[in-house]
XYZ file of C-alpha atoms in Angstrom:
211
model
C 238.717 88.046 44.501
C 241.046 88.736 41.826
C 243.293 85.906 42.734
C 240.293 83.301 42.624
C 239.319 85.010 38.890
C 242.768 84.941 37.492
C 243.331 81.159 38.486
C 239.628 80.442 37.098
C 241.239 82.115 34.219
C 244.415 79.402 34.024
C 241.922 76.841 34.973
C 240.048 77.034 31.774
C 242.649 77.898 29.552
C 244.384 74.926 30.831
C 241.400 72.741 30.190
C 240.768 74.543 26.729
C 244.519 73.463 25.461
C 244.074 69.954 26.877
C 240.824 69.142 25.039
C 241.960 71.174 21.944
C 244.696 68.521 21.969
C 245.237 64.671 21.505
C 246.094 62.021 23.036
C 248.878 59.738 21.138
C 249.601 55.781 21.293
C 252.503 54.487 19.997
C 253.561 51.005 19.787
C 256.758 49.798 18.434
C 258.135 46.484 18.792
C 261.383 43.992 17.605
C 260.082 40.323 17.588
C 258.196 39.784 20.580
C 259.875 42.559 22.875
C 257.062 46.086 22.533
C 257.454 49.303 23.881
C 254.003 51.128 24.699
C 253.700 54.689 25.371
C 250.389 57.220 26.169
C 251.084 60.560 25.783
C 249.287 64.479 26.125
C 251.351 67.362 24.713
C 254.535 65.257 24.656
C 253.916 64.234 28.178
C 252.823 60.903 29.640
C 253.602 57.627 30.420
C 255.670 54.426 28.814
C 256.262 50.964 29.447
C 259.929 49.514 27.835
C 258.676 45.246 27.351
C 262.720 44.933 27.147
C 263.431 45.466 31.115
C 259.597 45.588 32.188
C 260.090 49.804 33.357
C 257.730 52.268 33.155
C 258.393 55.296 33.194
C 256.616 59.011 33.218
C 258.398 61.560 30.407
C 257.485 65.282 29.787
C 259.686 66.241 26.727
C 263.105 64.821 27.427
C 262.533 64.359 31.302
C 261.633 61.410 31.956
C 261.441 59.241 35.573
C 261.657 55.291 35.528
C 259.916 53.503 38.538
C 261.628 50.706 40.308
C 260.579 47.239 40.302
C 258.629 46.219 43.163
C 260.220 43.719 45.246
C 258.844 40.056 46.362
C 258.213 41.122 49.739
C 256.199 44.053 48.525
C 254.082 41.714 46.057
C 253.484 39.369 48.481
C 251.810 42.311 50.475
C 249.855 43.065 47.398
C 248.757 39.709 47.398
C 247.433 39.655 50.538
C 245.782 42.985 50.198
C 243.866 41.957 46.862
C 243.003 38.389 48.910
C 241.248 40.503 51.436
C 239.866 42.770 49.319
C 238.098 40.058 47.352
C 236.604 38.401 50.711
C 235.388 41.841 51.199
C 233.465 42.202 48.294
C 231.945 38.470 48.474
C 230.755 39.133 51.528
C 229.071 42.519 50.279
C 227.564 41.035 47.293
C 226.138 38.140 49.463
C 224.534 40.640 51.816
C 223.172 42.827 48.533
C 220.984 42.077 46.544
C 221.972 41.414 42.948
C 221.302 43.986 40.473
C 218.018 43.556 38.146
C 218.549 41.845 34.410
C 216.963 45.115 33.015
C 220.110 47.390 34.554
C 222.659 44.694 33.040
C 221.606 44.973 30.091
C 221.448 48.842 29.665
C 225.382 48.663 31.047
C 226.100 46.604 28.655
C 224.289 48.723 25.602
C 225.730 51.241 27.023
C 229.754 50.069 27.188
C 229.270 48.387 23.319
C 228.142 51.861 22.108
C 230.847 53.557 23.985
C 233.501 51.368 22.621
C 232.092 51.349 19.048
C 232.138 55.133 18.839
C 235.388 55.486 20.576
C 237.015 53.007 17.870
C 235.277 55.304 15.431
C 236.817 58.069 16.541
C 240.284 56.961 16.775
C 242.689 58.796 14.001
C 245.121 56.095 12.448
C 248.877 58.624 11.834
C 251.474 56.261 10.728
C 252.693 52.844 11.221
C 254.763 50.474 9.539
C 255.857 46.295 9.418
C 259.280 45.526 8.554
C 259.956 41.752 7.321
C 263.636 40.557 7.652
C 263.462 36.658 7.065
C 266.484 34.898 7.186
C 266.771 31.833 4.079
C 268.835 29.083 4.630
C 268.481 28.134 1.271
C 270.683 30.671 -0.873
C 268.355 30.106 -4.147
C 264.959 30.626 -2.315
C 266.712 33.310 -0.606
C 267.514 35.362 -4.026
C 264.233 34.805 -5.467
C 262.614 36.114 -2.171
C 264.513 39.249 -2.655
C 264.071 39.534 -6.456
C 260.316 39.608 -5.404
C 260.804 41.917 -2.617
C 262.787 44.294 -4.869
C 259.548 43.812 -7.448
C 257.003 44.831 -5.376
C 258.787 47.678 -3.980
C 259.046 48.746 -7.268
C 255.545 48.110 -8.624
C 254.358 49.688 -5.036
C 256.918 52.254 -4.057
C 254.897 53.969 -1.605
C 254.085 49.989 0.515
C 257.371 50.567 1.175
C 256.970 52.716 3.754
C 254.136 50.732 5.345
C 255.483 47.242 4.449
C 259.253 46.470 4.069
C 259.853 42.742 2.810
C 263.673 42.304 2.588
C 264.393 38.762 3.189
C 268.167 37.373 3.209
C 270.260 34.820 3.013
C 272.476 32.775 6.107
C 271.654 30.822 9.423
C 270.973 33.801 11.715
C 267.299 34.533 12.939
C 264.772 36.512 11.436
C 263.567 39.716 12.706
C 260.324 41.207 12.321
C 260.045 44.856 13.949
C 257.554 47.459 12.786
C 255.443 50.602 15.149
C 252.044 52.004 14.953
C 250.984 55.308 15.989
C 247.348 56.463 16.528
C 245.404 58.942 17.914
C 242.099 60.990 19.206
C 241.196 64.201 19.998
C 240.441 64.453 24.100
C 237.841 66.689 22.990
C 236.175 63.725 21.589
C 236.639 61.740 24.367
C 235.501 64.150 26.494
C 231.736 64.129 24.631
C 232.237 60.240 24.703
C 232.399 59.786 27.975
C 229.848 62.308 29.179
C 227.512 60.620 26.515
C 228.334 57.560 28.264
C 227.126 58.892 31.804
C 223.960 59.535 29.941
C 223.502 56.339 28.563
C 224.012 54.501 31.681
C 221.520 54.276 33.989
C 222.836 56.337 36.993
C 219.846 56.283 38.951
C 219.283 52.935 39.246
C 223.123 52.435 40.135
C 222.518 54.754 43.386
C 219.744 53.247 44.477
C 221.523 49.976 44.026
C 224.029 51.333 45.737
C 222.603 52.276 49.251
C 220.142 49.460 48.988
C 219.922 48.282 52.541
C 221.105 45.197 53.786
C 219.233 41.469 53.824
């Protein structure tokens, strides 16, 4: 008995730092290559756009998963192929589900996604510019106004960087955004969601019989 109480215990204090915490996206990117990560008390999962890896990290350990070979996607292929048949021929012998339910699943996902946009916490981000001028006189008066506005603004600067340059080489444009929301919140969101939808016209759906 005491066992089962003290692992209720770690159970809910578990559960009580999760929600107490947030959940972090951060996307940073260098022309069109972006690097996406999700993450819970520094742990969680990325995706590098450079080589295509994801990867799981918690703090500085971090495990990259290996690119699936052709053989293997063909398999997956087949699988999803079959899977589809599957479900034609169960919504053939089902009947279809009533305008009326559609349109309360619908209500109900645009109100879930509204408040959940609502409810995400903007932390930092930032664009940096780096055009490259061919033209050395367009390039210098492109700078001049760069310098201008940094100077009129100095706090853009750390939200938008304009410093173009002079030459042949390629531009760059780079920049990262960081937001976040309490899982608390999302927590209430979604179990407002389960209220909104209508559940028990799902199940009956559900284990309708057969035509």
């Amino acid at each position: 008995m005491i066992y089962i109480l003290i692992a209720t215990c770690i159970i809910i204090a578990a559960l009580a730092v999760i929600l107490s915490a947030r959940t972090r996206l951060s996307v940073s990117f260098q022309n069109a290559v972006f690097n996406i990560s999700v993450s819970v008390l520094g742990c969680g999962l990325k995706l590098t756009g450079e080589d295509r890896k994801f990867s799981v990290f918690c703090g500085r350990w971090i495990y990259s998963f290996k690119k699936s070979s052709k053989t293997s996607q063909e398999k997956r292929k087949k699988e999803v192929a079959l899977s589809q048949e599957d479900k034609k021929l169960k919504k053939k012998s089902r009947p279809r589900l009533p305008l009326s339910t559609l349109v309360k699943i619908a209500r109900a996902g645009i109100i879930f996604v509204a408040r959940f946009i609502a409810s995400v916490q903007y932390n930092e981000g930032q664009l940096d510019l780096q055009p490259v001028i061919a033209n050395p006189a367009l390039a210098g008066m492109a700078f001049g106004w760069g310098k201008a506005i940094n100077g009129v603004f100095p706090g853009m600067q750390r939200v938008f960087n304009l410093a173009p340059s002079g030459g042949t080489g390629a531009s760059r444009v780079s920049g990262h955004l960081v937001l976040s929301i309490k899982n608390g919140r999302v927590a209430a969101l979604v179990w407002r969601l389960l209220r909104d939808l209508p559940i028990k016209e799902l199940i009956k759906y559900k284990f309708s019989k057969k035509r």
